[in-house]
Amino acid sequence: MNILSKYIFYYKNLGFYLLASLIPMLASVISNPFIAKNMNPKDYAIVGYFTSFNQLFAPFIIFSFITYYIKRYFEQTDEERLKTKANIIQALTYFAFGLTILCFILLQVYHFYFNRKSEIPFFPYALISIFSLPLTGLYSIQLAEFKMKRNSLSFFKLSLSLGILVVLLSLLLVVFIKLGALGRLSAIFIANLIIFIYCVTLNRDSFKQKFDWKAFKLMLIFSAPLTFAAMLEFFSSGYDRVLLERGGNLKELGIFVVGLQIAGYLNIFSTSIGDTFQPDLFKSIIERNKKQFLKIAFINIGLITIIVLSFIILAPFIIDILTAGTYLSSTKYAIIIAFAAITKSLNSQISTLTIALGETVLVLINRVICSALCIIMFTFLIERWTFIGAAWGIVFSYIILSIINFILLLLSQKKITIKNRKYVHNQFDQKFN
């Protein structure tokens, strides 16, 4: 009976996590044909170009504090947890906006001094895109808290609210007011702003607590390697669009972005599955339960693989429906990029293991090595096969990340084992000599 109750609990949580993503996805699917008819390839190219920089700037602005909160969740008392959350909420509110201004200036410098020949206008798209990012901080930590408490119903309500808001505002601004790329980016900004205000109200008590600079320093030490590592993810899932944009073929870039976005729907399933098992994954690592960890990891990857293969079979029909027959040529890109959901899931399991073991520096080292390799790989693939090369590059990038991460983790754990053995031998020698 206990086993049955346990599995019912998991299925219930998985159901809420999936619904939290599926309902907005279905709303997006229904609205997508209307949006596709009102956005030309250049509009998609603009949206894809500026959102690609989110991979670079978002981790810096949010600074991996949510990962710190998740990592420390089972290690702290309720009182300590509340203090940690209050510190993070204040940091994500005050510091994040300062960092956003810095990121905007850096993007402006790049665009005007290093990419002058770009056919994509900078204002107001860059401003709206970048300033959407700090608004997601409080939303993210609130979802993390619901997830760790296994409060899947509250997670569902909050996640659903943001997803539906984005869809409704996109229909209003893109389809009815016909603002194109500006409408699409503005819809994301306004939706994030509404949810941000709600989260501020929900966590108003956290702003009354005194900011703990000592605890903040510990957060920074833990989060810094993860932050810079996450920023370097830009070179595996954003750098491709920067290189492609420099080629000047904005029409094909727009078609590529459509394929990328449709394949991106698969991330909804992988995120939902990951959210369901993440608390247990961290717990199994902390308790050194290798068998349980491997079981959860294989379930994650197996479920994603089934979903990806189903998508590949149905891709031509799905894209025909989603784009109202307007962007059928994006099918070839969507099918290739779909495989990235599997390789990304594999990398996610290894990354989670690395973080839970406290090896945050390894995450950074891995990203530095892999970023250099990805730059070389994407440059070669795009020069040889342009957009098809970029699509395969996204898939291969996560394989590179997984292999290097696994090797580094093995070497690190072997080094720790040798140190522990030496320590035991030294203690033995001191006791008996």
Coordinates of N, CA, C and O in Angstrom, one line a residue, residues 154-329:
S154 N 0.5 24.5 -6.4 CA 0.9 26.0 -6.5 C 1.9 26.2 -7.6 O 1.8 27.3 -8.3
F155 N 2.8 25.3 -7.9 CA 3.7 25.4 -9.0 C 2.9 25.5 -10.3 O 3.2 26.3 -11.1
F156 N 1.9 24.6 -10.4 CA 1.0 24.6 -11.6 C 0.3 25.9 -11.8 O 0.3 26.5 -12.9
K157 N -0.2 26.5 -10.8 CA -1.0 27.8 -10.9 C -0.1 28.9 -11.3 O -0.5 29.7 -12.2
L158 N 1.1 29.0 -10.7 CA 2.0 30.1 -11.0 C 2.6 30.0 -12.4 O 2.6 30.9 -13.2
S159 N 3.0 28.8 -12.7 CA 3.6 28.5 -14.1 C 2.6 28.7 -15.2 O 2.8 29.3 -16.2
L160 N 1.4 28.3 -14.9 CA 0.3 28.4 -15.9 C 0.0 29.9 -16.1 O -0.3 30.3 -17.3
S161 N 0.0 30.6 -15.1 CA -0.4 32.1 -15.2 C 0.6 32.8 -16.1 O 0.1 33.6 -17.0
L162 N 1.9 32.5 -16.0 CA 2.8 33.2 -16.9 C 2.7 32.7 -18.3 O 2.6 33.6 -19.2
G163 N 2.5 31.4 -18.5 CA 2.4 30.9 -19.9 C 1.2 31.4 -20.6 O 1.3 31.8 -21.8
I164 N 0.0 31.5 -19.9 CA -1.2 32.0 -20.5 C -1.1 33.5 -20.8 O -1.6 34.0 -21.9
L165 N -0.5 34.2 -19.9 CA -0.3 35.7 -20.1 C 0.5 35.9 -21.4 O 0.1 36.8 -22.2
V166 N 1.6 35.2 -21.6 CA 2.4 35.4 -22.7 C 1.6 35.1 -24.0 O 1.7 35.9 -25.0
V167 N 0.9 34.1 -24.0 CA 0.1 33.7 -25.2 C -1.0 34.8 -25.5 O -1.1 35.3 -26.7
L168 N -1.7 35.2 -24.5 CA -2.8 36.2 -24.7 C -2.2 37.5 -25.1 O -2.8 38.2 -26.1
L169 N -1.1 38.0 -24.5 CA -0.5 39.2 -24.9 C 0.1 39.2 -26.3 O 0.1 40.2 -27.0
S170 N 0.6 38.0 -26.7 CA 1.2 37.8 -28.0 C 0.1 37.9 -29.1 O 0.3 38.6 -30.1
L171 N -1.1 37.3 -28.8 CA -2.2 37.5 -29.7 C -2.6 38.9 -29.9 O -2.9 39.4 -31.0
L172 N -2.7 39.6 -28.7 CA -3.1 41.0 -28.7 C -2.2 41.9 -29.5 O -2.6 42.6 -30.4
L173 N -0.9 41.7 -29.2 CA 0.1 42.7 -29.8 C 0.6 42.3 -31.2 O 1.0 43.1 -32.0
V174 N 0.6 41.0 -31.5 CA 1.1 40.5 -32.8 C 0.0 40.4 -33.8 O 0.1 40.8 -34.9
V175 N -1.1 39.7 -33.4 CA -2.2 39.4 -34.3 C -3.1 40.6 -34.5 O -3.5 41.0 -35.6
F176 N -3.6 41.2 -33.4 CA -4.6 42.3 -33.5 C -4.0 43.6 -33.7 O -4.4 44.4 -34.6
I177 N -2.9 44.0 -33.0 CA -2.3 45.3 -33.2 C -1.2 45.2 -34.2 O -0.8 46.3 -34.8
K178 N -0.7 44.0 -34.6 CA 0.2 43.8 -35.7 C 1.5 44.5 -35.5 O 2.0 45.3 -36.3
L179 N 2.2 44.3 -34.3 CA 3.5 44.9 -34.0 C 4.7 44.0 -34.4 O 5.8 44.3 -34.1
G180 N 4.4 42.8 -34.9 CA 5.5 41.9 -35.3 C 6.4 41.5 -34.2 O 6.0 41.1 -33.1
A181 N 7.7 41.6 -34.5 CA 8.7 41.3 -33.5 C 8.6 42.1 -32.2 O 8.8 41.6 -31.1
L182 N 8.3 43.4 -32.4 CA 8.1 44.3 -31.2 C 7.0 43.8 -30.3 O 7.1 43.8 -29.1
G183 N 5.9 43.3 -30.9 CA 4.8 42.8 -30.2 C 5.1 41.5 -29.4 O 4.8 41.3 -28.3
R184 N 5.9 40.7 -30.1 CA 6.3 39.4 -29.5 C 7.2 39.6 -28.3 O 7.0 39.0 -27.2
L185 N 8.2 40.4 -28.4 CA 9.1 40.7 -27.3 C 8.4 41.5 -26.2 O 8.6 41.2 -25.0
S186 N 7.5 42.4 -26.6 CA 6.7 43.2 -25.6 C 5.8 42.3 -24.8 O 5.6 42.5 -23.6
A187 N 5.2 41.3 -25.4 CA 4.3 40.4 -24.7 C 5.0 39.6 -23.6 O 4.5 39.5 -22.5
I188 N 6.3 39.2 -23.9 CA 7.1 38.5 -22.9 C 7.4 39.5 -21.7 O 7.3 39.1 -20.5
F189 N 7.8 40.7 -22.1 CA 8.2 41.7 -21.1 C 7.0 42.0 -20.1 O 7.1 42.0 -18.9
I190 N 5.8 42.3 -20.7 CA 4.7 42.6 -19.9 C 4.2 41.5 -19.0 O 3.9 41.7 -17.8
A191 N 4.2 40.3 -19.6 CA 3.8 39.1 -18.8 C 4.8 38.9 -17.6 O 4.3 38.6 -16.5
N192 N 6.1 39.0 -17.9 CA 7.1 38.9 -16.8 C 6.9 40.0 -15.7 O 7.0 39.7 -14.5
L193 N 6.5 41.2 -16.1 CA 6.3 42.3 -15.2 C 5.1 42.0 -14.3 O 5.2 42.3 -13.1
I194 N 4.1 41.5 -14.9 CA 2.8 41.2 -14.1 C 3.1 40.2 -13.0 O 2.8 40.3 -11.8
I195 N 3.8 39.1 -13.4 CA 4.2 38.0 -12.5 C 5.2 38.5 -11.4 O 5.1 38.1 -10.3
F196 N 6.1 39.4 -11.9 CA 7.1 39.9 -10.9 C 6.4 40.7 -9.8 O 6.7 40.5 -8.6
I197 N 5.4 41.5 -10.2 CA 4.7 42.3 -9.2 C 3.9 41.4 -8.2 O 3.9 41.6 -7.0
Y198 N 3.3 40.3 -8.8 CA 2.6 39.4 -7.9 C 3.6 38.7 -6.9 O 3.3 38.5 -5.8
C199 N 4.8 38.3 -7.4 CA 5.8 37.6 -6.5 C 6.3 38.5 -5.5 O 6.6 38.1 -4.4
V200 N 6.4 39.8 -5.8 CA 6.9 40.8 -4.8 C 5.8 40.9 -3.7 O 6.2 40.9 -2.5
T201 N 4.6 40.9 -4.1 CA 3.5 41.0 -3.1 C 3.5 39.7 -2.2 O 3.3 39.7 -1.0
L202 N 3.6 38.5 -2.9 CA 3.6 37.3 -2.2 C 4.8 37.1 -1.2 O 4.6 36.5 -0.1
N203 N 5.9 37.7 -1.5 CA 7.1 37.6 -0.6 C 7.4 38.9 0.1 O 8.6 39.2 0.4
R204 N 6.4 39.7 0.3 CA 6.7 41.1 0.9 C 7.4 41.0 2.3 O 8.2 41.9 2.6
D205 N 7.2 39.9 3.0 CA 7.8 39.7 4.3 C 9.4 39.6 4.2 O 10.1 39.9 5.1
S206 N 9.8 39.0 3.0 CA 11.2 38.8 2.8 C 12.0 40.1 2.7 O 13.2 40.2 3.0
F207 N 11.3 41.2 2.2 CA 11.9 42.5 2.1 C 12.1 43.2 3.4 O 12.8 44.2 3.5
K208 N 11.3 42.7 4.4 CA 11.4 43.4 5.7 C 12.6 42.9 6.5 O 13.1 43.5 7.5
Q209 N 13.2 41.7 6.2 CA 14.3 41.2 6.9 C 15.6 41.9 6.5 O 15.8 42.4 5.4
K210 N 16.5 41.9 7.5 CA 17.8 42.6 7.3 C 18.6 41.7 6.3 O 18.7 40.5 6.4
F211 N 19.3 42.4 5.4 CA 20.1 41.7 4.4 C 21.4 41.2 5.1 O 22.1 42.0 5.7
D212 N 21.6 39.9 4.9 CA 22.8 39.3 5.6 C 24.0 39.2 4.6 O 24.0 38.4 3.7
W213 N 24.9 40.2 4.8 CA 26.0 40.2 3.9 C 27.0 39.0 4.0 O 27.6 38.6 3.0
K214 N 27.1 38.5 5.2 CA 28.0 37.3 5.4 C 27.4 36.1 4.6 O 28.1 35.4 4.0
A215 N 26.1 35.9 4.8 CA 25.4 34.8 4.1 C 25.5 35.0 2.5 O 25.7 34.1 1.8
F216 N 25.4 36.3 2.2 CA 25.4 36.7 0.7 C 26.8 36.3 0.1 O 26.9 35.9 -1.0
K217 N 27.8 36.5 0.9 CA 29.2 36.2 0.5 C 29.3 34.7 0.2 O 29.9 34.3 -0.8
L218 N 28.7 33.9 1.1 CA 28.8 32.4 0.9 C 28.0 32.0 -0.4 O 28.4 31.1 -1.1
M219 N 26.9 32.7 -0.6 CA 26.1 32.5 -1.8 C 26.9 32.8 -3.0 O 26.8 32.0 -4.0
L220 N 27.6 33.9 -3.0 CA 28.4 34.3 -4.1 C 29.5 33.3 -4.4 O 29.7 33.0 -5.6
I221 N 30.1 32.8 -3.4 CA 31.2 31.8 -3.5 C 30.7 30.6 -4.2 O 31.4 30.0 -5.1
F222 N 29.5 30.1 -3.8 CA 29.0 28.9 -4.4 C 28.4 29.2 -5.8 O 28.6 28.3 -6.7
S223 N 27.8 30.3 -6.0 CA 27.1 30.6 -7.2 C 28.0 31.1 -8.3 O 27.6 30.9 -9.5
A224 N 29.1 31.7 -8.0 CA 29.9 32.3 -9.0 C 30.4 31.3 -10.1 O 30.2 31.6 -11.3
P225 N 31.0 30.2 -9.7 CA 31.4 29.2 -10.8 C 30.2 28.8 -11.6 O 30.3 28.6 -12.9
L226 N 29.0 28.5 -11.0 CA 27.8 28.1 -11.7 C 27.3 29.2 -12.7 O 26.9 28.9 -13.8
T227 N 27.4 30.4 -12.2 CA 26.9 31.6 -13.0 C 27.8 31.7 -14.3 O 27.2 31.8 -15.4
F228 N 29.1 31.7 -14.1 CA 29.9 31.9 -15.3 C 29.9 30.7 -16.2 O 30.0 30.8 -17.4
A229 N 29.6 29.5 -15.6 CA 29.4 28.3 -16.4 C 28.2 28.4 -17.2 O 28.1 28.0 -18.4
A230 N 27.1 28.9 -16.6 CA 25.8 29.0 -17.2 C 25.9 30.0 -18.4 O 25.2 29.9 -19.4
M231 N 26.6 31.1 -18.1 CA 26.8 32.1 -19.2 C 27.5 31.5 -20.4 O 27.2 31.9 -21.5
L232 N 28.4 30.6 -20.1 CA 29.1 30.0 -21.2 C 28.3 29.0 -22.0 O 28.6 28.6 -23.1
E233 N 27.1 28.7 -21.5 CA 26.1 27.9 -22.2 C 25.7 28.6 -23.5 O 25.2 28.0 -24.5
F234 N 25.9 29.9 -23.5 CA 25.6 30.7 -24.8 C 26.3 30.1 -26.0 O 25.7 30.1 -27.1
F235 N 27.5 29.5 -25.8 CA 28.2 29.0 -26.9 C 27.7 27.6 -27.4 O 28.2 27.1 -28.4
S236 N 26.8 27.0 -26.6 CA 26.2 25.8 -27.0 C 24.8 25.9 -27.5 O 24.2 25.1 -28.2
S237 N 24.1 27.1 -27.1 CA 22.7 27.3 -27.5 C 22.3 28.7 -27.7 O 21.2 29.1 -27.5
G238 N 23.3 29.5 -28.3 CA 23.0 30.8 -28.7 C 24.0 31.4 -29.7 O 23.6 32.2 -30.6
Y239 N 25.2 30.9 -29.6 CA 26.3 31.4 -30.5 C 26.0 31.1 -31.9 O 26.4 31.8 -32.8
D240 N 25.2 30.0 -32.2 CA 24.9 29.6 -33.6 C 24.2 30.7 -34.3 O 24.4 31.0 -35.5
R241 N 23.2 31.4 -33.6 CA 22.4 32.4 -34.2 C 23.2 33.7 -34.5 O 23.0 34.4 -35.5
V242 N 24.2 34.0 -33.6 CA 25.1 35.1 -33.8 C 25.9 34.9 -35.1 O 26.0 35.8 -35.9
L243 N 26.5 33.7 -35.2 CA 27.2 33.4 -36.4 C 26.4 33.4 -37.7 O 26.8 34.0 -38.7
L244 N 25.2 32.8 -37.6 CA 24.3 32.8 -38.7 C 23.8 34.2 -39.1 O 23.7 34.5 -40.3
E245 N 23.6 35.1 -38.2 CA 23.1 36.4 -38.5 C 24.2 37.2 -39.2 O 23.9 38.0 -40.1
R246 N 25.4 36.9 -38.9 CA 26.5 37.6 -39.6 C 26.6 37.2 -41.1 O 27.2 37.9 -41.9
G247 N 26.0 36.0 -41.4 CA 25.9 35.6 -42.8 C 25.0 36.4 -43.7 O 25.1 36.4 -44.9
G248 N 24.1 37.2 -43.0 CA 23.3 38.1 -43.8 C 22.0 37.6 -44.4 O 21.2 38.3 -44.9
N249 N 21.8 36.3 -44.3 CA 20.6 35.6 -44.8 C 19.5 35.6 -43.7 O 19.2 34.6 -43.1
L250 N 18.8 36.8 -43.5 CA 17.9 36.9 -42.5 C 16.6 36.1 -42.7 O 16.0 35.6 -41.8
K251 N 16.3 35.9 -44.0 CA 15.1 35.1 -44.3 C 15.3 33.6 -43.9 O 14.4 33.1 -43.2
E252 N 16.4 33.0 -44.2 CA 16.7 31.6 -43.8 C 16.9 31.6 -42.3 O 16.5 30.6 -41.7
L253 N 17.5 32.6 -41.7 CA 17.6 32.6 -40.3 C 16.3 32.6 -39.6 O 16.1 31.9 -38.6
G254 N 15.3 33.4 -40.1 CA 14.0 33.3 -39.6 C 13.3 32.0 -39.6 O 12.7 31.5 -38.7
I255 N 13.5 31.3 -40.8 CA 13.0 29.9 -40.9 C 13.7 29.0 -39.9 O 13.0 28.1 -39.3
F256 N 15.0 29.1 -39.7 CA 15.8 28.3 -38.8 C 15.2 28.5 -37.4 O 15.1 27.6 -36.6
V257 N 14.9 29.8 -37.0 CA 14.4 30.1 -35.7 C 13.1 29.5 -35.5 O 12.8 29.0 -34.4
V258 N 12.2 29.4 -36.5 CA 10.9 28.8 -36.4 C 11.1 27.3 -36.0 O 10.5 26.8 -35.1
G259 N 12.0 26.6 -36.7 CA 12.3 25.2 -36.4 C 12.9 25.0 -35.0 O 12.5 24.1 -34.3
L260 N 13.7 26.0 -34.6 CA 14.3 25.9 -33.3 C 13.2 26.1 -32.2 O 13.2 25.4 -31.2
Q261 N 12.3 27.0 -32.4 CA 11.2 27.3 -31.5 C 10.3 26.1 -31.4 O 9.9 25.7 -30.3
I262 N 10.0 25.5 -32.5 CA 9.0 24.3 -32.5 C 9.7 23.1 -31.8 O 9.1 22.4 -31.0
A263 N 11.0 22.9 -32.1 CA 11.7 21.8 -31.4 C 11.8 22.1 -29.9 O 11.9 21.2 -29.1
G264 N 11.8 23.4 -29.6 CA 11.9 23.9 -28.2 C 10.7 23.4 -27.4 O 10.8 23.4 -26.2
Y265 N 9.6 23.1 -28.0 CA 8.5 22.6 -27.3 C 8.8 21.3 -26.5 O 8.2 21.0 -25.5
L266 N 9.8 20.6 -27.0 CA 10.2 19.4 -26.4 C 10.8 19.6 -25.0 O 10.8 18.8 -24.1
N267 N 11.4 20.8 -24.9 CA 12.0 21.2 -23.6 C 10.9 21.3 -22.5 O 11.2 21.2 -21.3
I268 N 9.7 21.6 -22.9 CA 8.6 21.6 -21.9 C 8.4 20.3 -21.3 O 8.2 20.2 -20.0
F269 N 8.5 19.2 -22.1 CA 8.3 17.9 -21.5 C 9.5 17.5 -20.6 O 9.4 17.0 -19.6
S270 N 10.7 17.8 -21.1 CA 11.9 17.5 -20.4 C 12.0 18.2 -19.1 O 12.4 17.7 -18.0
T271 N 11.6 19.5 -19.1 CA 11.6 20.3 -17.9 C 10.6 19.8 -16.9 O 10.9 19.7 -15.7
S272 N 9.4 19.4 -17.4 CA 8.4 18.9 -16.5 C 8.8 17.6 -15.8 O 8.6 17.3 -14.6
I273 N 9.4 16.7 -16.6 CA 9.9 15.4 -16.1 C 11.0 15.7 -15.1 O 11.1 15.1 -14.0
G274 N 11.9 16.6 -15.4 CA 13.0 17.0 -14.5 C 12.5 17.6 -13.2 O 13.0 17.2 -12.1
D275 N 11.5 18.4 -13.3 CA 11.0 19.1 -12.1 C 10.4 18.0 -11.2 O 10.4 18.1 -9.9
T276 N 9.8 17.0 -11.7 CA 9.1 16.0 -10.9 C 10.1 15.2 -10.1 O 9.9 14.9 -8.9
F277 N 11.3 14.9 -10.7 CA 12.2 14.0 -10.0 C 13.4 14.7 -9.4 O 14.3 14.1 -8.7
Q278 N 13.5 16.1 -9.6 CA 14.7 16.8 -9.1 C 14.9 16.7 -7.6 O 16.1 16.4 -7.2
P279 N 13.9 16.9 -6.8 CA 14.1 16.7 -5.3 C 14.7 15.4 -4.9 O 15.6 15.3 -4.1
D280 N 14.2 14.3 -5.6 CA 14.6 13.0 -5.3 C 16.0 12.7 -5.8 O 16.8 12.0 -5.3
L281 N 16.3 13.4 -7.0 CA 17.7 13.2 -7.5 C 18.7 13.8 -6.6 O 19.7 13.2 -6.3
F282 N 18.5 15.0 -6.1 CA 19.4 15.7 -5.2 C 19.5 14.9 -3.9 O 20.6 14.7 -3.3
K283 N 18.3 14.4 -3.4 CA 18.3 13.6 -2.2 C 19.1 12.3 -2.3 O 19.9 11.9 -1.4
S284 N 19.0 11.6 -3.4 CA 19.7 10.4 -3.7 C 21.2 10.6 -3.7 O 22.0 9.8 -3.2
I285 N 21.7 11.8 -4.2 CA 23.1 12.1 -4.3 C 23.6 12.4 -2.9 O 24.7 12.0 -2.5
I286 N 22.8 13.2 -2.1 CA 23.2 13.6 -0.8 C 23.4 12.4 0.1 O 24.3 12.2 1.0
E287 N 22.5 11.4 -0.1 CA 22.5 10.2 0.7 C 23.4 9.1 0.1 O 23.5 8.0 0.6
R288 N 24.1 9.5 -1.0 CA 25.0 8.6 -1.7 C 24.4 7.3 -2.1 O 24.9 6.2 -2.0
N289 N 23.1 7.4 -2.6 CA 22.4 6.2 -3.0 C 22.5 6.1 -4.6 O 21.7 6.6 -5.3
K290 N 23.6 5.5 -5.0 CA 24.0 5.4 -6.4 C 22.9 4.7 -7.2 O 22.6 5.1 -8.3
K291 N 22.3 3.6 -6.7 CA 21.3 2.8 -7.4 C 20.1 3.7 -7.7 O 19.6 3.7 -8.8
Q292 N 19.7 4.5 -6.7 CA 18.5 5.3 -6.9 C 18.7 6.4 -7.9 O 17.9 6.8 -8.7
F293 N 19.9 7.0 -7.8 CA 20.3 8.1 -8.7 C 20.3 7.6 -10.2 O 19.7 8.2 -11.1
L294 N 20.9 6.4 -10.4 CA 20.9 5.9 -11.8 C 19.5 5.6 -12.3 O 19.2 5.8 -13.5
K295 N 18.7 5.0 -11.4 CA 17.3 4.7 -11.8 C 16.6 5.9 -12.2 O 15.9 5.9 -13.3
I296 N 16.7 7.0 -11.4 CA 16.0 8.3 -11.8 C 16.5 8.9 -13.1 O 15.7 9.3 -13.9
A297 N 17.8 8.8 -13.2 CA 18.5 9.4 -14.4 C 18.0 8.7 -15.7 O 17.7 9.3 -16.7
F298 N 18.0 7.3 -15.6 CA 17.6 6.6 -16.8 C 16.1 6.8 -17.1 O 15.7 6.8 -18.3
I299 N 15.3 6.9 -16.1 CA 13.8 7.2 -16.3 C 13.7 8.5 -17.0 O 12.9 8.7 -18.0
N300 N 14.4 9.6 -16.6 CA 14.4 10.9 -17.2 C 14.8 10.8 -18.7 O 14.0 11.3 -19.6
I301 N 15.9 10.2 -19.0 CA 16.4 10.1 -20.4 C 15.5 9.3 -21.2 O 15.2 9.6 -22.4
G302 N 15.0 8.2 -20.7 CA 14.1 7.2 -21.4 C 12.8 7.9 -21.8 O 12.4 7.8 -23.0
L303 N 12.2 8.6 -20.9 CA 10.9 9.3 -21.2 C 11.1 10.4 -22.3 O 10.3 10.5 -23.2
I304 N 12.2 11.1 -22.2 CA 12.5 12.2 -23.2 C 12.8 11.6 -24.6 O 12.3 12.1 -25.6
T305 N 13.5 10.4 -24.6 CA 13.7 9.8 -25.9 C 12.5 9.3 -26.6 O 12.3 9.5 -27.8
I306 N 11.5 8.8 -25.8 CA 10.2 8.4 -26.4 C 9.5 9.6 -27.0 O 8.9 9.5 -28.1
I307 N 9.5 10.7 -26.2 CA 8.8 11.9 -26.7 C 9.5 12.4 -28.0 O 8.8 12.8 -28.9
V308 N 10.8 12.4 -28.0 CA 11.5 13.0 -29.2 C 11.3 12.1 -30.4 O 11.0 12.7 -31.5
L309 N 11.3 10.8 -30.3 CA 11.1 10.0 -31.4 C 9.7 10.1 -32.0 O 9.4 10.1 -33.2
S310 N 8.7 10.3 -31.1 CA 7.3 10.5 -31.5 C 7.2 11.8 -32.3 O 6.5 11.9 -33.3
F311 N 7.9 12.9 -31.8 CA 7.9 14.2 -32.4 C 8.5 14.1 -33.8 O 8.0 14.7 -34.8
I312 N 9.6 13.4 -34.0 CA 10.3 13.3 -35.3 C 9.4 12.6 -36.3 O 9.3 13.1 -37.5
I313 N 8.6 11.6 -35.9 CA 7.7 10.9 -36.8 C 6.6 11.9 -37.3 O 6.2 11.9 -38.4
L314 N 6.1 12.7 -36.4 CA 5.0 13.5 -36.6 C 5.4 15.0 -37.1 O 4.5 15.8 -37.3
A315 N 6.7 15.3 -37.1 CA 7.1 16.6 -37.3 C 6.5 17.3 -38.5 O 6.1 18.5 -38.4
P316 N 6.5 16.7 -39.7 CA 5.9 17.4 -40.9 C 4.5 17.9 -40.7 O 4.1 19.0 -41.0
F317 N 3.7 17.0 -40.0 CA 2.3 17.3 -39.8 C 2.2 18.4 -38.7 O 1.3 19.3 -38.8
I318 N 3.0 18.3 -37.6 CA 2.9 19.2 -36.5 C 3.3 20.6 -37.0 O 2.6 21.6 -36.7
I319 N 4.4 20.7 -37.8 CA 4.8 22.1 -38.3 C 3.8 22.7 -39.3 O 3.6 23.9 -39.3
D320 N 3.2 21.8 -40.1 CA 2.2 22.3 -41.0 C 1.1 22.9 -40.3 O 0.6 24.0 -40.7
I321 N 0.6 22.3 -39.2 CA -0.5 22.8 -38.4 C 0.0 24.1 -37.6 O -0.7 25.1 -37.6
L322 N 1.1 24.0 -37.0 CA 1.6 25.1 -36.1 C 1.9 26.4 -36.9 O 1.8 27.5 -36.3
T323 N 2.3 26.3 -38.1 CA 2.6 27.5 -38.9 C 1.6 27.8 -40.0 O 1.9 28.6 -40.8
A324 N 0.5 27.1 -40.0 CA -0.5 27.3 -41.0 C 0.0 27.1 -42.4 O -0.3 27.8 -43.3
G325 N 1.0 26.2 -42.5 CA 1.6 25.9 -43.8 C 2.6 26.9 -44.3 O 3.1 26.8 -45.4
T326 N 2.9 27.9 -43.4 CA 3.7 29.1 -43.9 C 5.2 28.7 -43.8 O 6.0 29.2 -44.6
Y327 N 5.6 27.9 -42.8 CA 7.0 27.7 -42.5 C 7.3 26.2 -42.6 O 8.1 25.6 -41.7
L328 N 6.8 25.5 -43.6 CA 7.1 24.0 -43.7 C 8.6 23.7 -43.9 O 9.1 22.7 -43.6
S329 N 9.3 24.7 -44.5 CA 10.7 24.5 -44.8 C 11.6 24.5 -43.5 O 12.7 24.1 -43.6

